[in-house]
PDB file of C-alpha atoms and ligand atoms in Angstrom:
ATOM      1  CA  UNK A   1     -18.446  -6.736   6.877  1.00 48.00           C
ATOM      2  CA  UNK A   2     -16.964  -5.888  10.157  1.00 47.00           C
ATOM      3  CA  UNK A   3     -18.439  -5.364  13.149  1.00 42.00           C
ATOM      4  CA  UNK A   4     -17.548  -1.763  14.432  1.00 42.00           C
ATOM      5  CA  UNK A   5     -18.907   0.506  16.897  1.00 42.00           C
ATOM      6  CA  UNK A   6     -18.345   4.449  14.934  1.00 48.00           C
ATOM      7  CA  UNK A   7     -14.524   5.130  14.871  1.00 55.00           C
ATOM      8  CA  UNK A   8     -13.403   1.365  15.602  1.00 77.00           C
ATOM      9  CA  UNK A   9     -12.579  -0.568  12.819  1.00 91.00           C
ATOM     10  CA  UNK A  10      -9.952  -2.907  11.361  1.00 96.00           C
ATOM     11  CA  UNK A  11      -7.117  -2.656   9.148  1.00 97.00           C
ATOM     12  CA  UNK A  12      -5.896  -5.620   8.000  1.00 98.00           C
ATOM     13  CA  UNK A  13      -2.141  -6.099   7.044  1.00 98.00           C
ATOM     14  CA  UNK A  14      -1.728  -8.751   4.299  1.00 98.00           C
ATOM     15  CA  UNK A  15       0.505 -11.630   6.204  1.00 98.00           C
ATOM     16  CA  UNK A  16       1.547 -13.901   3.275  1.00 98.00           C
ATOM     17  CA  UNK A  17       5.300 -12.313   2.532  1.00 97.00           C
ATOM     18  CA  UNK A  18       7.422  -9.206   3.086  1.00 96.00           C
ATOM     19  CA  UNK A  19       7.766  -6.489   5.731  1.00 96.00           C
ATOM     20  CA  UNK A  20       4.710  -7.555   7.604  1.00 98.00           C
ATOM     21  CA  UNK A  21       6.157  -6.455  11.003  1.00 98.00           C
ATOM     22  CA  UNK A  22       7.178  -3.101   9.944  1.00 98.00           C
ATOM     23  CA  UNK A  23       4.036  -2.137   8.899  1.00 98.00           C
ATOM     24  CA  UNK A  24       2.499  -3.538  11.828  1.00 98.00           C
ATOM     25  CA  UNK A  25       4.710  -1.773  14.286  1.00 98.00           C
ATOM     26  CA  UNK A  26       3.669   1.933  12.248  1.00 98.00           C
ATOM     27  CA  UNK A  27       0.425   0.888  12.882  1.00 97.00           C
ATOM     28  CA  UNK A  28       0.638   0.422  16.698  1.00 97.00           C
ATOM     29  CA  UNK A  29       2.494   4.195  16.286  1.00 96.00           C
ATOM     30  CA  UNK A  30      -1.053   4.864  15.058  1.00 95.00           C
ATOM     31  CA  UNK A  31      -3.433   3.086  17.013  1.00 94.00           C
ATOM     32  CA  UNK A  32      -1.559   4.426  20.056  1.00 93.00           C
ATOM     33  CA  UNK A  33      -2.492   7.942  19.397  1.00 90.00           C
ATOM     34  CA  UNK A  34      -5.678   9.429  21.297  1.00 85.00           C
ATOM     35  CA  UNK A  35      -7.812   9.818  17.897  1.00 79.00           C
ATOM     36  CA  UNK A  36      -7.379   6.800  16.612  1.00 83.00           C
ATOM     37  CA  UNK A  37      -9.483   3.275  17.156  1.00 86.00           C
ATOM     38  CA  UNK A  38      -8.354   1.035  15.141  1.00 94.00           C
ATOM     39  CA  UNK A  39      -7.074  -2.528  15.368  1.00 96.00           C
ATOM     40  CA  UNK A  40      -4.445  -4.201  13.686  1.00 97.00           C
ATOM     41  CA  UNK A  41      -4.508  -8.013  12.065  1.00 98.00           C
ATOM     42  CA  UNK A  42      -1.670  -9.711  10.137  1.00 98.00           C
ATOM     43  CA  UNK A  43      -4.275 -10.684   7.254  1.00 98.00           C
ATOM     44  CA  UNK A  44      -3.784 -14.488   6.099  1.00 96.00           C
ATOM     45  CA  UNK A  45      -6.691 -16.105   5.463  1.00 97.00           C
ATOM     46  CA  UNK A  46     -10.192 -15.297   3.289  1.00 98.00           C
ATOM     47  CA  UNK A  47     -11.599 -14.566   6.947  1.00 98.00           C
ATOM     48  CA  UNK A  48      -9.052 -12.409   8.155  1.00 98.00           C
ATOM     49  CA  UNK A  49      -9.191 -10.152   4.674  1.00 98.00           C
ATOM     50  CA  UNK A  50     -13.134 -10.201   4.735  1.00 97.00           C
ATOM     51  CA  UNK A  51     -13.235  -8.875   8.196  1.00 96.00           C
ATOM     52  CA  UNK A  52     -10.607  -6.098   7.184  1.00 97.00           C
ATOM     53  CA  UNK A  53     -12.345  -2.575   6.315  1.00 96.00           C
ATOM     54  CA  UNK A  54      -8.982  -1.697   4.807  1.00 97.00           C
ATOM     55  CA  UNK A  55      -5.872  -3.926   3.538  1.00 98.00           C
ATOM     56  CA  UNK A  56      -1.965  -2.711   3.725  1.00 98.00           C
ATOM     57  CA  UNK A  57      -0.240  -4.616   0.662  1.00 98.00           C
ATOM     58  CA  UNK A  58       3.763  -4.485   2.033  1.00 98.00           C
ATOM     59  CA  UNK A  59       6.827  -4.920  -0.326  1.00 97.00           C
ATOM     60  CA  UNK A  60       8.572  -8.479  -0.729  1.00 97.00           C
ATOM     61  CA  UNK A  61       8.370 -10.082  -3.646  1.00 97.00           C
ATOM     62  CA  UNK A  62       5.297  -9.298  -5.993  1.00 97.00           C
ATOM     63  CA  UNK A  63       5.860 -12.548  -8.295  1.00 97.00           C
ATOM     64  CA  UNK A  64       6.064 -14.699  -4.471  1.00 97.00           C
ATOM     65  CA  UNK A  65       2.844 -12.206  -3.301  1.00 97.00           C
ATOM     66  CA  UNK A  66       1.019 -12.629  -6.670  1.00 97.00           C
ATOM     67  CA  UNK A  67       1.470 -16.776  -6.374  1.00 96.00           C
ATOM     68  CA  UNK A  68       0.443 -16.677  -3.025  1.00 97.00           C
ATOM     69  CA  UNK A  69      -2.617 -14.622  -3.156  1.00 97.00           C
ATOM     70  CA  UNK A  70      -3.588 -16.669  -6.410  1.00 96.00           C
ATOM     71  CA  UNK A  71      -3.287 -20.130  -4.450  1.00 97.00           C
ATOM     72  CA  UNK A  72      -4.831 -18.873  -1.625  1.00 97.00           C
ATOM     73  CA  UNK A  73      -7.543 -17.538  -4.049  1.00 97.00           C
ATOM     74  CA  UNK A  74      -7.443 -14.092  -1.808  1.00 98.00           C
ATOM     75  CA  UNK A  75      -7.464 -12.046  -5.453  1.00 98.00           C
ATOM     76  CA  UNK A  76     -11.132 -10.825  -5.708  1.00 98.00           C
ATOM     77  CA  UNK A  77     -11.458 -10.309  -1.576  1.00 98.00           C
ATOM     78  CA  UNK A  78      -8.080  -8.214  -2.285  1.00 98.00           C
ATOM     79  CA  UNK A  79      -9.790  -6.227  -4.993  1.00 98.00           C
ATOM     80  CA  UNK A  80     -12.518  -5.534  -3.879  1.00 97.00           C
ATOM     81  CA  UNK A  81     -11.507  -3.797  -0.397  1.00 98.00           C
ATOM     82  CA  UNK A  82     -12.536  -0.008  -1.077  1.00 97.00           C
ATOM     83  CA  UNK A  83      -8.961   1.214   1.304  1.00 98.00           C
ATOM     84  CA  UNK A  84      -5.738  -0.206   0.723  1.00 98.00           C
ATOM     85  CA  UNK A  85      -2.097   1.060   1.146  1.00 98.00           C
ATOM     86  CA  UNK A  86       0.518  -0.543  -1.436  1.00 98.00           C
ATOM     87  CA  UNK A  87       4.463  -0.188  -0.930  1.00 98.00           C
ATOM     88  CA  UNK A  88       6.850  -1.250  -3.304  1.00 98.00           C
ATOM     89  CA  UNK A  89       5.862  -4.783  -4.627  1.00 98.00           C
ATOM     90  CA  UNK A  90       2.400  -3.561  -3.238  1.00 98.00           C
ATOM     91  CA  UNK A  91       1.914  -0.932  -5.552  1.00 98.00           C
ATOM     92  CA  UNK A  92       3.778  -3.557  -8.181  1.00 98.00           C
ATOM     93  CA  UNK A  93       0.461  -5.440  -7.658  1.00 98.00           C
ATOM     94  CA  UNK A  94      -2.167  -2.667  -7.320  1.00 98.00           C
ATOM     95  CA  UNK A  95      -0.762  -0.976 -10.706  1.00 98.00           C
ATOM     96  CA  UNK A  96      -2.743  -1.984 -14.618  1.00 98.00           C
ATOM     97  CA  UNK A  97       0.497  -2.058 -16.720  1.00 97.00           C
ATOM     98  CA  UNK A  98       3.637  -4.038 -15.066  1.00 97.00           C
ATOM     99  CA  UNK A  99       6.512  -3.624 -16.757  1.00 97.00           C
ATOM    100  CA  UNK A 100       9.539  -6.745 -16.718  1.00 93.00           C
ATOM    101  CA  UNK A 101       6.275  -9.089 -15.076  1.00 93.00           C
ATOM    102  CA  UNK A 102       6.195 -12.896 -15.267  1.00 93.00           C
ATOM    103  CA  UNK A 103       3.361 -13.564 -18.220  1.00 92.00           C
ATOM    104  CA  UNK A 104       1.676 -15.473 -15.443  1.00 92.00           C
ATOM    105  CA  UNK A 105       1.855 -12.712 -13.098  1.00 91.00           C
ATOM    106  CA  UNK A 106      -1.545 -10.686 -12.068  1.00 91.00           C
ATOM    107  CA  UNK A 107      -2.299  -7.408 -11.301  1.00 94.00           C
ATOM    108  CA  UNK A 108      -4.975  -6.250  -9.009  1.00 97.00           C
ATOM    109  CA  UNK A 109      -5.122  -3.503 -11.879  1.00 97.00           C
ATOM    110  CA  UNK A 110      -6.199  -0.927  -9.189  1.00 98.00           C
ATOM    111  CA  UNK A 111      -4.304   1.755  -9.907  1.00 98.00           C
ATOM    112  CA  UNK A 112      -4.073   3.489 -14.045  1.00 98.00           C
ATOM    113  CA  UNK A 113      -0.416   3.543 -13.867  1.00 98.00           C
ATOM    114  CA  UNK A 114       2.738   1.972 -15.444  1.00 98.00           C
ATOM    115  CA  UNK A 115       5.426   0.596 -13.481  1.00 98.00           C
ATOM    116  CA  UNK A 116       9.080  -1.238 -14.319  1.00 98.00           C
ATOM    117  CA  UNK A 117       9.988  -3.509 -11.396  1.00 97.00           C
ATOM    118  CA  UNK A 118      13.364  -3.493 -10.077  1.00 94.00           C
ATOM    119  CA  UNK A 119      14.125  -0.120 -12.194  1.00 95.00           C
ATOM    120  CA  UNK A 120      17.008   0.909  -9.669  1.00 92.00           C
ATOM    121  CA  UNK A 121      18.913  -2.077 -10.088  1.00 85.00           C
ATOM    122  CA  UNK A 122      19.386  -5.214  -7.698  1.00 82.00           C
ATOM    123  CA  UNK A 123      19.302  -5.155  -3.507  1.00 80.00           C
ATOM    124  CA  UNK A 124      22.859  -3.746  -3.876  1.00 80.00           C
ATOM    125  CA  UNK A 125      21.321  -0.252  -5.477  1.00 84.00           C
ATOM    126  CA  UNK A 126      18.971  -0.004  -2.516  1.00 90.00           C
ATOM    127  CA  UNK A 127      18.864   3.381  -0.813  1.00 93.00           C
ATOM    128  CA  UNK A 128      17.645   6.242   1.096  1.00 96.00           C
ATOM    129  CA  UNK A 129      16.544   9.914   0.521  1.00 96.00           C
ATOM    130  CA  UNK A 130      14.762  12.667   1.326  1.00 96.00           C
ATOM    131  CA  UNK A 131      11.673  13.579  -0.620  1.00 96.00           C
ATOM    132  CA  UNK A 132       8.512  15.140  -0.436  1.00 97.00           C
ATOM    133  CA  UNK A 133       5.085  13.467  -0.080  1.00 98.00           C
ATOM    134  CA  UNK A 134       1.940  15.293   0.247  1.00 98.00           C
ATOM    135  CA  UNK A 135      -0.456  13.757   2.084  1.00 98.00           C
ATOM    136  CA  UNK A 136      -4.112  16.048   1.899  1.00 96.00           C
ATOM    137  CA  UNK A 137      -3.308  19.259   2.595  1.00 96.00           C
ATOM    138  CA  UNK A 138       0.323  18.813   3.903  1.00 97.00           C
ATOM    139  CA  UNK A 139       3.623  17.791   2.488  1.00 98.00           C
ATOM    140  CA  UNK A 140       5.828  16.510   4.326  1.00 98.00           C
ATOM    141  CA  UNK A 141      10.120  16.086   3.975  1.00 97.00           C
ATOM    142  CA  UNK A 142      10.543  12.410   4.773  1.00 97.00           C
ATOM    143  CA  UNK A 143      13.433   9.960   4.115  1.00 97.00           C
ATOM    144  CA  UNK A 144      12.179   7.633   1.233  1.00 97.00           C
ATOM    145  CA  UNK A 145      13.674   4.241   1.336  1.00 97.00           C
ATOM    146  CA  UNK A 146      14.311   1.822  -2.096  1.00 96.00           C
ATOM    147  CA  UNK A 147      14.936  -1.837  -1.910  1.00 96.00           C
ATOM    148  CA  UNK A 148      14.974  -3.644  -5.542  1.00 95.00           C
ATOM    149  CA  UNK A 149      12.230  -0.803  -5.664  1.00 96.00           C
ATOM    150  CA  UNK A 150      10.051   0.197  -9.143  1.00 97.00           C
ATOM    151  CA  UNK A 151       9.757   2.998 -11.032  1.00 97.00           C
ATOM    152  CA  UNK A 152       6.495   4.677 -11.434  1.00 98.00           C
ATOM    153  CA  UNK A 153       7.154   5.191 -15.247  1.00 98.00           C
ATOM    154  CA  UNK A 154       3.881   6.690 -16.401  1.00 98.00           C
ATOM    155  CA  UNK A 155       0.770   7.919 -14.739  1.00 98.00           C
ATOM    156  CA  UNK A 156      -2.598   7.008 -17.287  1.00 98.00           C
ATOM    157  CA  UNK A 157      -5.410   8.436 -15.389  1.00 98.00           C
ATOM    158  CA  UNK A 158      -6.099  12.005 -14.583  1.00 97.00           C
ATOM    159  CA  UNK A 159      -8.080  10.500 -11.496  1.00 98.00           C
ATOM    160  CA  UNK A 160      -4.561   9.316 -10.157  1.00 98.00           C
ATOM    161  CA  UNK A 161      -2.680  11.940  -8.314  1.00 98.00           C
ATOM    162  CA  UNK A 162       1.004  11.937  -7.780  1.00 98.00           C
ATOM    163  CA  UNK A 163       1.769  12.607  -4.218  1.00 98.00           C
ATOM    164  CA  UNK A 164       5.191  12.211  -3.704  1.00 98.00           C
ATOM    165  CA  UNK A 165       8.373  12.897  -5.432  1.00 96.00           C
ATOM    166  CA  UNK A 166      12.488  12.007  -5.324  1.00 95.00           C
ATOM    167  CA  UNK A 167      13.752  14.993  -7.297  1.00 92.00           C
ATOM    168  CA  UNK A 168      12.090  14.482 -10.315  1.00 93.00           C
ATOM    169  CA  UNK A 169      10.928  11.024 -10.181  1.00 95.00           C
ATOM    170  CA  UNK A 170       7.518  10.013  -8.545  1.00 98.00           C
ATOM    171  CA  UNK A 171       7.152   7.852  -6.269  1.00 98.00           C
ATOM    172  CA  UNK A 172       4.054   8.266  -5.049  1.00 98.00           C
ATOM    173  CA  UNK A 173      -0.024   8.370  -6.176  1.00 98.00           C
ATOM    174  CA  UNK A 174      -2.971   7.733  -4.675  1.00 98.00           C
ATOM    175  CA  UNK A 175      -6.688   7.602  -6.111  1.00 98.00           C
ATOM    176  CA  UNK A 176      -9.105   8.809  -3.994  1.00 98.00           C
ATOM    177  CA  UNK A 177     -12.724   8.806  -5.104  1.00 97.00           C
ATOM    178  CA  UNK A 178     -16.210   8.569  -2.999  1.00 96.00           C
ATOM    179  CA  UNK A 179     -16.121   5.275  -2.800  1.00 96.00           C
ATOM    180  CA  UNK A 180     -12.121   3.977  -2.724  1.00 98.00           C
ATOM    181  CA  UNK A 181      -8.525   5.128  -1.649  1.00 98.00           C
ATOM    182  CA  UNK A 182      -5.535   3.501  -2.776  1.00 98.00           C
ATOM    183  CA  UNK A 183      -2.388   4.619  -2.063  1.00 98.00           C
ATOM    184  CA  UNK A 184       0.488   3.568  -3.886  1.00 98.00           C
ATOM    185  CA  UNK A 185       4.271   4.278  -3.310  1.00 98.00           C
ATOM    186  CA  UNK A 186       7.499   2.603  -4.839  1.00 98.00           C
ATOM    187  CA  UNK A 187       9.687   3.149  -1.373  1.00 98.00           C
ATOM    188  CA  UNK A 188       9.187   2.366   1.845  1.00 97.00           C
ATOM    189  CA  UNK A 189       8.097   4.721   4.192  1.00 97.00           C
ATOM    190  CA  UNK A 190       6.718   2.340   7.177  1.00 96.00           C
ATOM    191  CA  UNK A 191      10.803   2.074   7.931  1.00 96.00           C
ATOM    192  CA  UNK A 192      10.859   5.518   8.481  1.00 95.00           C
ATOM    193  CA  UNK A 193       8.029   7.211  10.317  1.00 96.00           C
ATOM    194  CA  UNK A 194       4.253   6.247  10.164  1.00 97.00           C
ATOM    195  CA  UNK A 195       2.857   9.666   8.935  1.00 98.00           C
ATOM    196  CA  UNK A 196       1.685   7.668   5.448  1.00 98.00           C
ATOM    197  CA  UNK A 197       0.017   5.214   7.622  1.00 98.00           C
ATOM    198  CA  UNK A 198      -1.921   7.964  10.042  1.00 96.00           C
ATOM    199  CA  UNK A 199      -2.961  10.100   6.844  1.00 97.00           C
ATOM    200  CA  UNK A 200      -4.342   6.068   5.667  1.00 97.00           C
ATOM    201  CA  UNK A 201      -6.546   5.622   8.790  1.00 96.00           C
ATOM    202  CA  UNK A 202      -7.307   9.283   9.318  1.00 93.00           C
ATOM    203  CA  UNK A 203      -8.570   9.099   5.372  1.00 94.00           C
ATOM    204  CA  UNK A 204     -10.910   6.101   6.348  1.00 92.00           C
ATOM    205  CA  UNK A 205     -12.579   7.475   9.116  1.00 86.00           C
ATOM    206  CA  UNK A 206     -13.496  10.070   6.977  1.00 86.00           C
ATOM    207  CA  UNK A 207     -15.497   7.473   4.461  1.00 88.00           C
ATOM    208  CA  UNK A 208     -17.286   5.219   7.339  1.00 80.00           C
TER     209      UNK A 208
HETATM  210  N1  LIG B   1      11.590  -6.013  -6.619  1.00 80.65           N
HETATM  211  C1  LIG B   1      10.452  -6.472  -5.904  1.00 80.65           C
HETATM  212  C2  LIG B   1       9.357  -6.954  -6.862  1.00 80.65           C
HETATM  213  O1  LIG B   1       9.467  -6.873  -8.017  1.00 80.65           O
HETATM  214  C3  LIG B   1       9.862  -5.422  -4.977  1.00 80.65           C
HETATM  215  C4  LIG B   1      10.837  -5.090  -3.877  1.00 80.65           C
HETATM  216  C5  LIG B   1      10.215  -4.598  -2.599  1.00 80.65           C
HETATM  217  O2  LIG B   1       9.020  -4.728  -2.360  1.00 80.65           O
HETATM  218  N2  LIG B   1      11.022  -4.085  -1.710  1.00 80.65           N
HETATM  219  O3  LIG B   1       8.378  -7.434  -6.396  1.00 80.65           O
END
């Protein structure tokens, strides 16, 4: 476990592939602001991810992710981390039911959801748009970007909530119990603002 005096503790951004920096740089946004001890590590190694009270998953690739966290043998650490924040091929890997996986491909099976990767199309189809996510008691207008992103096609748990929305679609759910919070969305908002990310911490202080 890591060592923390009462509001200090770490969140660990898993380093292996994809928009590391970005999510790193929404963090510092975070950790910046007066309420808020936290600090940041690009998670690589079995160390880096034990030491982590809570794990950011960013988008890339999920088959490149899901071979890298399988050599690396990072899968049960990954698992078993009670906070973590999934976008795009992060909530690929955090959902049960992956639709248009490799057969060798694993999910964390973290969240009771299906998903179809690449449901827009290819890197060409990639856009932006305003939608709503609601984050506690707010919700919040923010520009929702999709790169090669999934679909959220079904939702198979009343425990998981849908939190955000693009017109009709979701994009959005988290699961929040007494003992976890995931957060899983198919876009990406840590290109866009870091509210997602200060609703992540702000959500952990609340549990330790
Ligand atoms: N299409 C990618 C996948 O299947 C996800 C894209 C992204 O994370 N931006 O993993």
């Amino acid at each position: 476990m890591a060592e923390r005096t009462n509001h200090n503790f770490k969140v660990g951004i898993l380093a292996l592939q994809g928009d590391v920096e970005e999510h790193y740089n929404a963090l510092q946004k975070v950790k910046n602001k007066p309420d808020f001890k936290i600090s940041i590590v690009k998670a690589k190694t079995k160390k880096d991810i034990e030491e982590s009270d809570a794990l950011i998953i960013p988008g890339g690739e999920s088959t490149t992710l899901s071979r890298l966290i399988e050599y690396y043998d990072l899968y049960d650490l990954i698992k078993n981390k009670r906070f973590i924040l999934g976008t795009c091929a992060g909530l690929i890997l955090m959902s049960k039911d992956i639709l248009g996986k490799r057969e060798w491909q694993k999910s964390l099976e973290l969240l009771d959801i299906t998903v179809s990767r690449n449901a827009y199309g290819s890197q060409v189809h990639s856009f932006s748009q305003k939608g709503i996510i609601t984050l506690g008691k707010n919700s919040y207008e923010i520009v929702q970007t999709f790169i090669r992103a999934p679909k959220i096609v079904t939702v198979n748990s009343d425990k998981v909530r849908v939190i955000s929305k693009l017109d009709d679609e979701i994009t959005g759910v988290e699961l929040k119990t007494d003992k976890v919070h995931y957060i899983g969305l198919t876009f990406h908002p840590e290109l866009e603002t870091e509210l997602v990310h200060e609703y992540f911490v702000k959500s952990i202080h609340n549990y330790i």
